[in-house]
Amino acid sequence: MKKPMERLRAIRVSKDDSEDSQPLSPVARVVEKDGEMRWVRTEVNLDNHVRFPVLDPKMESPDKFVEDYASNLTKTPISKSIPLWDVHLLNVKTSEAESTGLFRIHHSLGDGISLMSLILSCTRKVSDPEACPTIPTIKRRNPSNSGGFWEFLLKLWWLVLLCWNTIVDGLIFLGTIFFLEDTKTPLRGSLPLEATQRRFVHRTISLNDVKFLKNVMGTTINDVMVAITQAGLSSYLNRKYDDDKKDNKGAEENNNNLPNNIRLRAALMVNVRPSAGIQAFDDMMKRDSEARWGNQIACVLLPFTIALHDDPLDYVRNAKVVGDRKKATLEAKLNYLVAIFSPKYFIDKIMSKFPSRITLWFSNLPGPEEKISYFGHPVTFIAFGVYGQPNALIIHVVSYANKMKITLSVDDNIIADPHQLCDDLQNSLVLMKHAVRNLIF
């Protein structure tokens, strides 16, 4: 589904402007014709896109400056008179890198899969400067073809379960659009929600630790990241409710301050291309590609368990159950088809109502499997962030070499302490890792 930001109605060049239907986003600008926005080819003038501000290398807090700079970018839209992207090169040393490059790209140009493919095409391996990075792959389960009566019954049961789950998920999604909303928590803003200035904060965790949890618990990396998010949000909200009790009643600190039966859901972004995972950029630009460039994503509603567990691994077990359930549904493809073929007024209704019913957006994207360089400059980390949605919290996860970067995009009028939330997420992984080691040894 298209994200509720500065949306453009057209994503291809009109027939009057081009004879082919190849995506033209990096070298196209937007014009209004017959009341609709259309792409037209244009010449790219790098002076209109690349910003290189002169900075004081001895500034007091470089990390805070970069964070504030990125936040200020969310105040101004990208001009539609030029291709919808710009680059900001901040030559100041932070705690993580010698300098920082901020790429601001309009979401109409492509989704995370497309943009990651584009980034990888511009980079090379640090270990081999002439070689392109290894494309991350996603292994699919190969169904058994041994035949037999019991296998037939199993496949029949799977088909029935798939149909049933899709119907139930479709009804829940429809109900969410019209009346079913999440519990009011400190992570949700007051209605009506509006797109506001965002703040981006990020934290690096060990991908090896995440894989360690995955292998021991027999789950997926995405399930582990959902579990870490559930645990971190639970700790954060528990502290917030404890502060409210102290302010209102002067009560003593309590271990569990969470209300019962909190409904908190995330819109999980899912790639609906036939080919899973990141694809080579050249392959994505082919007309007959199964992993076509563009916006080919949909969202599924992912319920989060907000509770305090004595055993941190209960979050992983719960995430695995929910994850397996979401694998046995066509909710994402159903939502994608609805977005493609529904009338414009219905889609506008969805985009105006849906964000106000849920708490956050969540995505997990695989990145390069080894260290890379960008035009000869080694890359320390890759962090994705999105702004334009009215929700107070958006969480993006992207892997890079042996690291996992968690990025929070927050409305700091509602979430004033996003670094504390990052601490809670990081601490959740530490607790789970210790619990697994105790379980093994």
Coordinates of C-alpha atoms in Angstrom, one line a residue:
M1 CA 0.0 0.0 0.0
K2 CA 1.1 3.5 -0.6
K3 CA 2.3 5.3 2.6
P4 CA 0.2 8.2 3.8
M5 CA 2.7 10.9 2.9
E6 CA 3.2 13.3 -0.1
R7 CA 1.6 10.8 -2.5
L8 CA 1.7 11.1 -6.2
R9 CA -1.1 9.7 -8.2
A10 CA 1.1 8.6 -11.1
I11 CA 4.2 6.5 -10.9
R12 CA 5.1 6.2 -14.6
V13 CA 5.6 8.5 -17.5
S14 CA 2.4 9.2 -19.5
K15 CA 2.2 7.9 -23.1
D16 CA 2.5 11.4 -24.4
D17 CA 5.9 11.8 -22.6
S18 CA 7.6 8.4 -23.3
E19 CA 7.1 5.4 -25.5
D20 CA 8.3 2.9 -23.0
S21 CA 7.0 2.0 -19.5
Q22 CA 10.4 1.8 -17.7
P23 CA 10.6 3.4 -14.3
L24 CA 12.0 6.9 -14.7
S25 CA 12.1 8.0 -11.1
P26 CA 15.8 9.0 -10.6
V27 CA 15.7 11.2 -13.8
A28 CA 12.1 12.4 -13.8
R29 CA 10.3 15.3 -12.4
V30 CA 6.7 15.9 -11.7
V31 CA 4.3 18.1 -13.6
E32 CA 0.5 18.6 -13.4
K33 CA -1.4 17.7 -16.5
D34 CA -5.2 17.5 -16.8
G35 CA -5.4 17.8 -13.0
E36 CA -3.1 14.8 -12.3
M37 CA 0.5 14.5 -11.4
R38 CA 2.7 12.9 -14.1
W39 CA 6.3 12.0 -14.5
V40 CA 8.3 13.6 -17.3
R41 CA 11.9 13.0 -18.3
T42 CA 14.3 15.8 -17.3
E43 CA 18.0 16.6 -17.1
V44 CA 19.6 16.1 -13.7
N45 CA 21.6 19.1 -12.4
L46 CA 23.5 17.8 -9.4
D47 CA 23.8 21.3 -8.0
N48 CA 20.1 21.1 -7.3
H49 CA 20.4 17.8 -5.4
V50 CA 23.7 17.7 -3.5
R51 CA 24.1 19.8 -0.4
F52 CA 27.5 20.2 1.2
P53 CA 27.1 22.6 4.2
V54 CA 30.3 24.1 5.7
L55 CA 30.4 22.9 9.3
D56 CA 32.6 23.6 12.3
P57 CA 34.7 20.4 12.9
K58 CA 35.1 21.3 16.5
M59 CA 31.4 21.7 17.3
E60 CA 30.4 20.7 20.9
S61 CA 28.1 17.7 20.0
P62 CA 28.4 16.4 16.5
D63 CA 25.9 13.5 17.1
K64 CA 23.3 15.9 18.3
F65 CA 23.9 18.2 15.3
V66 CA 23.4 15.4 12.8
E67 CA 20.3 14.3 14.6
D68 CA 18.9 17.8 14.6
Y69 CA 19.9 18.3 10.9
A70 CA 18.0 15.2 9.9
S71 CA 15.0 16.3 12.0
N72 CA 14.9 19.7 10.3
L73 CA 14.8 18.1 6.9
T74 CA 11.3 16.8 7.8
K75 CA 10.1 20.4 7.9
T76 CA 10.5 21.0 4.2
P77 CA 9.2 19.0 1.3
I78 CA 11.3 18.1 -1.7
S79 CA 10.6 20.4 -4.6
K80 CA 8.5 18.8 -7.4
S81 CA 10.2 21.0 -10.0
I82 CA 13.2 18.6 -9.9
P83 CA 13.6 14.8 -9.5
L84 CA 12.3 14.0 -6.0
W85 CA 15.6 13.3 -4.2
D86 CA 18.5 15.1 -2.6
V87 CA 21.7 14.3 -0.8
H88 CA 23.2 16.0 2.2
L89 CA 26.9 15.4 3.0
L90 CA 27.8 16.3 6.6
N91 CA 31.6 16.4 6.9
V92 CA 31.7 16.2 10.7
K93 CA 33.0 13.3 12.9
T94 CA 30.4 11.6 15.1
S95 CA 30.7 8.8 17.6
E96 CA 30.1 6.2 14.8
A97 CA 31.5 7.6 11.6
E98 CA 34.0 10.1 10.1
S99 CA 31.1 11.8 8.2
T100 CA 27.5 11.3 7.4
G101 CA 25.5 11.2 4.2
L102 CA 21.7 11.8 4.3
F103 CA 19.8 10.6 1.3
R104 CA 16.3 12.0 1.2
I105 CA 14.2 10.2 -1.4
H106 CA 10.4 10.6 -2.0
H107 CA 8.6 7.4 -1.4
S108 CA 6.9 7.5 -4.8
L109 CA 10.3 6.6 -6.3
G110 CA 10.4 3.2 -4.8
D111 CA 10.1 1.1 -1.6
G112 CA 12.8 -0.1 0.7
I113 CA 13.6 -3.1 -1.5
S114 CA 14.1 -0.9 -4.6
L115 CA 16.2 1.7 -2.7
M116 CA 18.4 -1.0 -1.1
S117 CA 19.0 -2.5 -4.5
L118 CA 20.0 1.0 -5.8
I119 CA 22.4 1.6 -2.9
L120 CA 24.1 -1.8 -3.4
S121 CA 24.6 -1.1 -7.1
C122 CA 26.6 2.0 -6.2
T123 CA 28.9 0.3 -3.7
R124 CA 31.8 -2.2 -3.7
K125 CA 33.2 -4.7 -1.2
V126 CA 35.8 -3.4 1.1
S127 CA 37.6 -6.7 0.8
D128 CA 37.5 -6.5 -3.0
P129 CA 37.1 -3.0 -4.4
E130 CA 36.3 -4.3 -7.9
A131 CA 33.5 -6.6 -6.7
C132 CA 29.8 -5.7 -6.1
P133 CA 28.4 -6.6 -2.7
T134 CA 26.8 -10.0 -2.2
I135 CA 23.0 -9.7 -2.6
P136 CA 21.2 -10.9 0.5
T137 CA 19.1 -14.0 -0.2
I138 CA 16.0 -15.3 1.4
K139 CA 15.6 -19.1 1.5
R140 CA 12.1 -20.4 0.8
R141 CA 10.9 -23.7 2.1
N142 CA 10.5 -26.3 -0.6
P143 CA 7.3 -28.3 -0.2
S144 CA 7.7 -32.0 -0.2
N145 CA 6.7 -33.8 -3.5
S146 CA 6.7 -37.3 -2.1
G147 CA 3.0 -37.7 -2.6
G148 CA 0.8 -39.9 -0.6
F149 CA -2.6 -39.7 1.1
W150 CA -1.5 -38.1 4.3
E151 CA 0.5 -35.4 2.4
F152 CA -2.7 -34.7 0.4
L153 CA -4.7 -34.2 3.6
L154 CA -1.9 -32.0 5.0
K155 CA -2.0 -29.8 1.9
L156 CA -5.8 -29.7 2.0
W157 CA -5.7 -28.6 5.6
W158 CA -3.1 -26.0 4.8
L159 CA -5.3 -24.6 2.0
V160 CA -8.4 -24.5 4.3
L161 CA -6.3 -22.7 7.0
L162 CA -4.9 -20.3 4.5
C163 CA -8.4 -19.3 3.2
W164 CA -9.8 -19.0 6.7
N165 CA -6.9 -16.9 8.0
T166 CA -7.1 -14.6 5.0
I167 CA -10.9 -14.1 5.5
V168 CA -10.4 -13.3 9.2
D169 CA -7.4 -11.0 8.6
G170 CA -9.3 -9.2 5.8
L171 CA -12.3 -8.6 8.1
I172 CA -10.1 -7.4 11.0
F173 CA -8.3 -5.0 8.6
L174 CA -11.6 -3.7 7.3
G175 CA -12.9 -3.3 10.9
T176 CA -9.7 -1.4 11.8
I177 CA -10.4 1.1 9.0
F178 CA -13.9 1.9 10.4
F179 CA -14.0 1.4 14.1
L180 CA -11.4 -1.0 15.7
E181 CA -8.6 1.0 17.2
D182 CA -5.6 0.4 19.6
T183 CA -5.6 1.2 23.2
K184 CA -4.7 4.8 24.1
T185 CA -1.1 4.7 25.4
P186 CA 1.8 7.2 25.7
L187 CA 2.9 5.9 22.3
R188 CA -0.2 7.3 20.5
G189 CA -1.0 10.9 19.7
S190 CA -4.3 12.6 20.3
L191 CA -6.9 12.6 17.4
P192 CA -6.9 14.0 14.8
L193 CA -3.4 12.8 13.9
E194 CA -1.3 15.0 11.7
A195 CA 2.0 14.7 10.0
T196 CA 4.6 16.6 12.1
Q197 CA 8.3 17.2 12.3
R198 CA 10.1 13.9 13.1
R199 CA 13.2 13.0 15.0
F200 CA 15.4 10.1 14.0
V201 CA 17.4 8.1 16.5
H202 CA 19.1 4.8 16.0
R203 CA 20.9 2.1 17.9
T204 CA 23.3 -0.7 16.8
I205 CA 22.9 -4.2 18.1
S206 CA 24.8 -7.4 17.2
L207 CA 23.4 -9.3 14.3
N208 CA 25.3 -12.4 15.6
D209 CA 23.4 -12.1 18.8
V210 CA 20.1 -12.0 16.9
K211 CA 21.1 -15.0 14.8
F212 CA 22.2 -16.8 18.0
L213 CA 18.6 -16.3 19.4
K214 CA 17.1 -17.3 16.1
N215 CA 19.0 -20.6 15.9
V216 CA 18.4 -21.7 19.5
M217 CA 14.7 -20.8 19.5
G218 CA 14.1 -22.2 16.0
T219 CA 12.6 -19.0 14.6
T220 CA 13.4 -16.3 12.1
I221 CA 15.4 -13.0 12.4
N222 CA 12.2 -11.1 11.9
D223 CA 10.5 -12.9 14.7
V224 CA 13.5 -12.1 17.0
M225 CA 13.3 -8.4 16.1
V226 CA 9.6 -8.4 16.8
A227 CA 10.2 -10.0 20.1
I228 CA 12.9 -7.4 21.0
T229 CA 10.5 -4.7 20.0
Q230 CA 7.6 -6.1 22.1
A231 CA 9.9 -6.5 25.1
G232 CA 11.3 -3.0 24.7
L233 CA 7.9 -1.3 24.3
S234 CA 6.6 -3.2 27.3
S235 CA 9.5 -1.9 29.5
Y236 CA 9.1 1.6 28.1
L237 CA 5.3 1.7 28.7
N238 CA 5.7 0.2 32.1
R239 CA 8.0 3.0 33.1
K240 CA 5.6 5.6 31.6
Y241 CA 2.6 4.3 33.5
D242 CA 4.7 4.2 36.7
D243 CA 5.6 7.8 36.3
D244 CA 1.9 8.7 35.7
K245 CA 1.0 6.9 39.0
K246 CA 3.6 8.8 40.9
D247 CA 2.6 12.1 39.5
N248 CA -1.1 11.6 40.1
K249 CA -1.2 9.7 43.4
G250 CA 2.3 9.8 44.8
A251 CA 2.3 6.0 44.8
E252 CA 5.4 3.9 45.4
E253 CA 7.2 2.2 42.6
N254 CA 5.5 -1.0 41.4
N255 CA 7.1 -3.7 39.3
N256 CA 4.1 -4.0 36.9
N257 CA 2.2 -0.9 36.1
L258 CA 0.8 -2.0 32.7
P259 CA -3.0 -1.9 32.2
N260 CA -4.5 -5.3 31.3
N261 CA -5.4 -6.2 27.8
I262 CA -3.5 -3.5 25.9
R263 CA -4.3 -3.7 22.2
L264 CA -1.2 -2.4 20.4
R265 CA -0.7 -3.2 16.7
A266 CA 1.9 -2.5 14.1
A267 CA 1.5 -2.1 10.4
L268 CA 4.2 -4.5 9.2
M269 CA 5.4 -3.7 5.7
V270 CA 5.7 -6.8 3.4
N271 CA 7.3 -7.2 0.0
V272 CA 4.7 -8.7 -2.4
R273 CA 7.0 -9.3 -5.3
P274 CA 7.1 -12.9 -6.6
S275 CA 10.9 -12.9 -6.0
A276 CA 11.7 -12.6 -2.3
G277 CA 14.4 -10.4 -0.9
I278 CA 16.8 -7.9 -2.4
Q279 CA 17.5 -8.3 -6.1
A280 CA 20.3 -7.0 -8.3
F281 CA 19.5 -3.5 -9.6
D282 CA 19.9 -4.5 -13.3
D283 CA 17.4 -7.3 -12.8
M284 CA 14.9 -4.9 -11.2
M285 CA 15.0 -2.6 -14.1
K286 CA 14.2 -5.3 -16.7
R287 CA 10.7 -5.0 -18.1
D288 CA 9.8 -8.7 -17.5
S289 CA 11.5 -8.9 -14.0
E290 CA 9.6 -10.7 -11.2
A291 CA 11.2 -8.1 -8.8
R292 CA 10.2 -4.9 -10.6
W293 CA 11.4 -1.6 -9.3
G294 CA 8.8 0.6 -7.7
N295 CA 6.4 0.4 -4.7
Q296 CA 5.3 -3.2 -4.4
I297 CA 4.7 -3.5 -0.7
A298 CA 1.6 -4.0 1.4
C299 CA 1.0 -4.0 5.1
V300 CA -0.3 -6.6 7.5
L301 CA -1.6 -6.0 11.0
L302 CA 0.8 -7.4 13.5
P303 CA -0.5 -7.6 17.1
F304 CA 2.2 -6.9 19.8
T305 CA 2.0 -8.5 23.2
I306 CA 2.5 -5.7 25.8
A307 CA 3.3 -7.4 29.1
L308 CA 6.1 -8.1 31.6
H309 CA 7.3 -11.7 31.5
D310 CA 9.5 -13.3 34.0
D311 CA 11.2 -15.3 31.2
P312 CA 12.4 -12.9 28.4
L313 CA 12.2 -15.8 26.0
D314 CA 8.4 -15.7 26.2
Y315 CA 8.5 -12.7 23.9
V316 CA 10.3 -14.8 21.3
R317 CA 7.9 -17.7 21.7
N318 CA 4.9 -15.3 21.3
A319 CA 6.5 -13.6 18.3
K320 CA 7.1 -17.0 16.6
V321 CA 3.4 -18.0 17.1
V322 CA 2.2 -14.7 15.6
G323 CA 4.8 -14.9 12.8
D324 CA 3.8 -18.5 11.9
R325 CA 0.2 -17.4 11.8
K326 CA 1.0 -14.5 9.5
K327 CA 2.8 -16.8 7.1
A328 CA -0.4 -18.8 6.7
T329 CA -2.4 -15.9 5.3
L330 CA -2.8 -13.9 2.1
E331 CA -3.5 -10.7 4.0
A332 CA -0.6 -8.8 2.4
K333 CA -1.5 -9.7 -1.2
L334 CA -5.2 -9.1 -0.5
N335 CA -4.4 -5.6 0.8
Y336 CA -2.2 -4.9 -2.1
L337 CA -4.8 -5.8 -4.6
V338 CA -7.4 -3.7 -2.8
A339 CA -5.0 -0.7 -3.0
I340 CA -4.4 -1.3 -6.7
F341 CA -8.0 -1.9 -7.9
S342 CA -10.1 0.1 -5.5
P343 CA -11.6 3.5 -6.4
K344 CA -9.6 6.5 -5.4
Y345 CA -12.1 7.7 -2.8
F346 CA -11.9 4.4 -1.0
I347 CA -8.1 4.4 -0.8
D348 CA -8.2 8.0 0.4
K349 CA -10.6 6.9 3.2
I350 CA -8.2 4.0 4.1
M351 CA -5.2 6.4 4.3
S352 CA -7.1 8.9 6.3
K353 CA -8.6 6.5 8.9
F354 CA -6.1 3.5 9.1
P355 CA -3.1 5.3 10.7
S356 CA -5.3 6.7 13.5
R357 CA -6.4 3.2 14.5
I358 CA -2.9 1.7 15.0
T359 CA 0.1 2.5 17.1
L360 CA 3.1 2.2 14.9
W361 CA 4.7 1.1 11.6
F362 CA 7.4 -1.6 11.5
S363 CA 9.7 -2.9 8.8
N364 CA 12.7 -5.2 8.6
L365 CA 15.0 -5.0 5.6
P366 CA 18.1 -7.2 4.9
G367 CA 21.2 -5.2 3.9
P368 CA 24.7 -6.1 2.7
E369 CA 26.3 -9.3 4.1
E370 CA 29.8 -7.8 4.1
K371 CA 31.4 -4.4 4.7
I372 CA 31.0 -2.1 1.7
S373 CA 32.5 1.1 0.4
Y374 CA 30.7 4.0 -1.3
F375 CA 32.9 5.5 -4.0
G376 CA 36.0 4.5 -2.0
H377 CA 34.6 5.6 1.4
P378 CA 34.0 2.7 3.9
V379 CA 30.4 2.5 5.1
T380 CA 30.1 2.3 8.9
F381 CA 26.3 1.8 9.1
I382 CA 23.1 2.0 7.1
A383 CA 20.0 3.4 8.7
F384 CA 16.5 3.8 7.1
G385 CA 13.9 6.3 8.3
V386 CA 10.5 7.5 7.0
Y387 CA 8.5 10.6 7.8
G388 CA 5.1 11.8 6.6
Q389 CA 3.0 9.4 8.6
P390 CA 0.9 10.9 11.4
N391 CA 1.8 8.1 13.8
A392 CA 4.1 9.0 16.7
L393 CA 6.4 5.9 16.2
I394 CA 7.9 4.2 13.2
I395 CA 10.5 1.5 13.6
H396 CA 12.9 0.4 10.8
V397 CA 15.4 -2.4 11.1
V398 CA 18.2 -3.0 8.6
S399 CA 21.1 -5.5 8.8
Y400 CA 24.6 -4.6 7.6
A401 CA 27.5 -7.1 7.8
N402 CA 27.5 -8.3 11.5
K403 CA 25.4 -5.4 12.7
M404 CA 21.7 -4.7 13.0
K405 CA 20.6 -1.1 13.0
I406 CA 17.3 -0.1 14.7
T407 CA 16.0 3.3 13.7
L408 CA 13.2 5.1 15.4
S409 CA 11.2 7.9 13.6
V410 CA 9.3 9.6 16.3
D411 CA 7.1 12.6 16.9
D412 CA 9.0 14.2 19.8
N413 CA 6.0 16.1 21.0
I414 CA 4.6 12.7 22.0
I415 CA 7.7 10.6 22.5
A416 CA 10.1 13.0 24.1
D417 CA 12.7 10.5 25.2
P418 CA 13.4 8.3 22.1
H419 CA 16.9 7.5 23.3
Q420 CA 15.4 5.8 26.4
L421 CA 13.3 3.7 24.1
C422 CA 16.4 2.7 22.2
D423 CA 18.0 1.7 25.5
D424 CA 15.0 -0.5 26.3
L425 CA 15.2 -2.2 22.9
Q426 CA 18.9 -2.9 23.3
N427 CA 18.5 -4.1 26.9
S428 CA 15.8 -6.5 25.8
L429 CA 18.2 -8.3 23.5
V430 CA 20.8 -8.5 26.4
L431 CA 18.2 -10.1 28.7
M432 CA 17.1 -12.6 26.0
K433 CA 20.7 -13.5 25.2
H434 CA 21.4 -14.2 28.9
A435 CA 18.2 -16.3 29.2
V436 CA 19.2 -18.4 26.2
R437 CA 22.7 -19.0 27.6
N438 CA 21.1 -20.1 31.0
L439 CA 18.8 -22.4 29.1
I440 CA 21.7 -24.0 27.2
F441 CA 24.2 -24.2 30.0

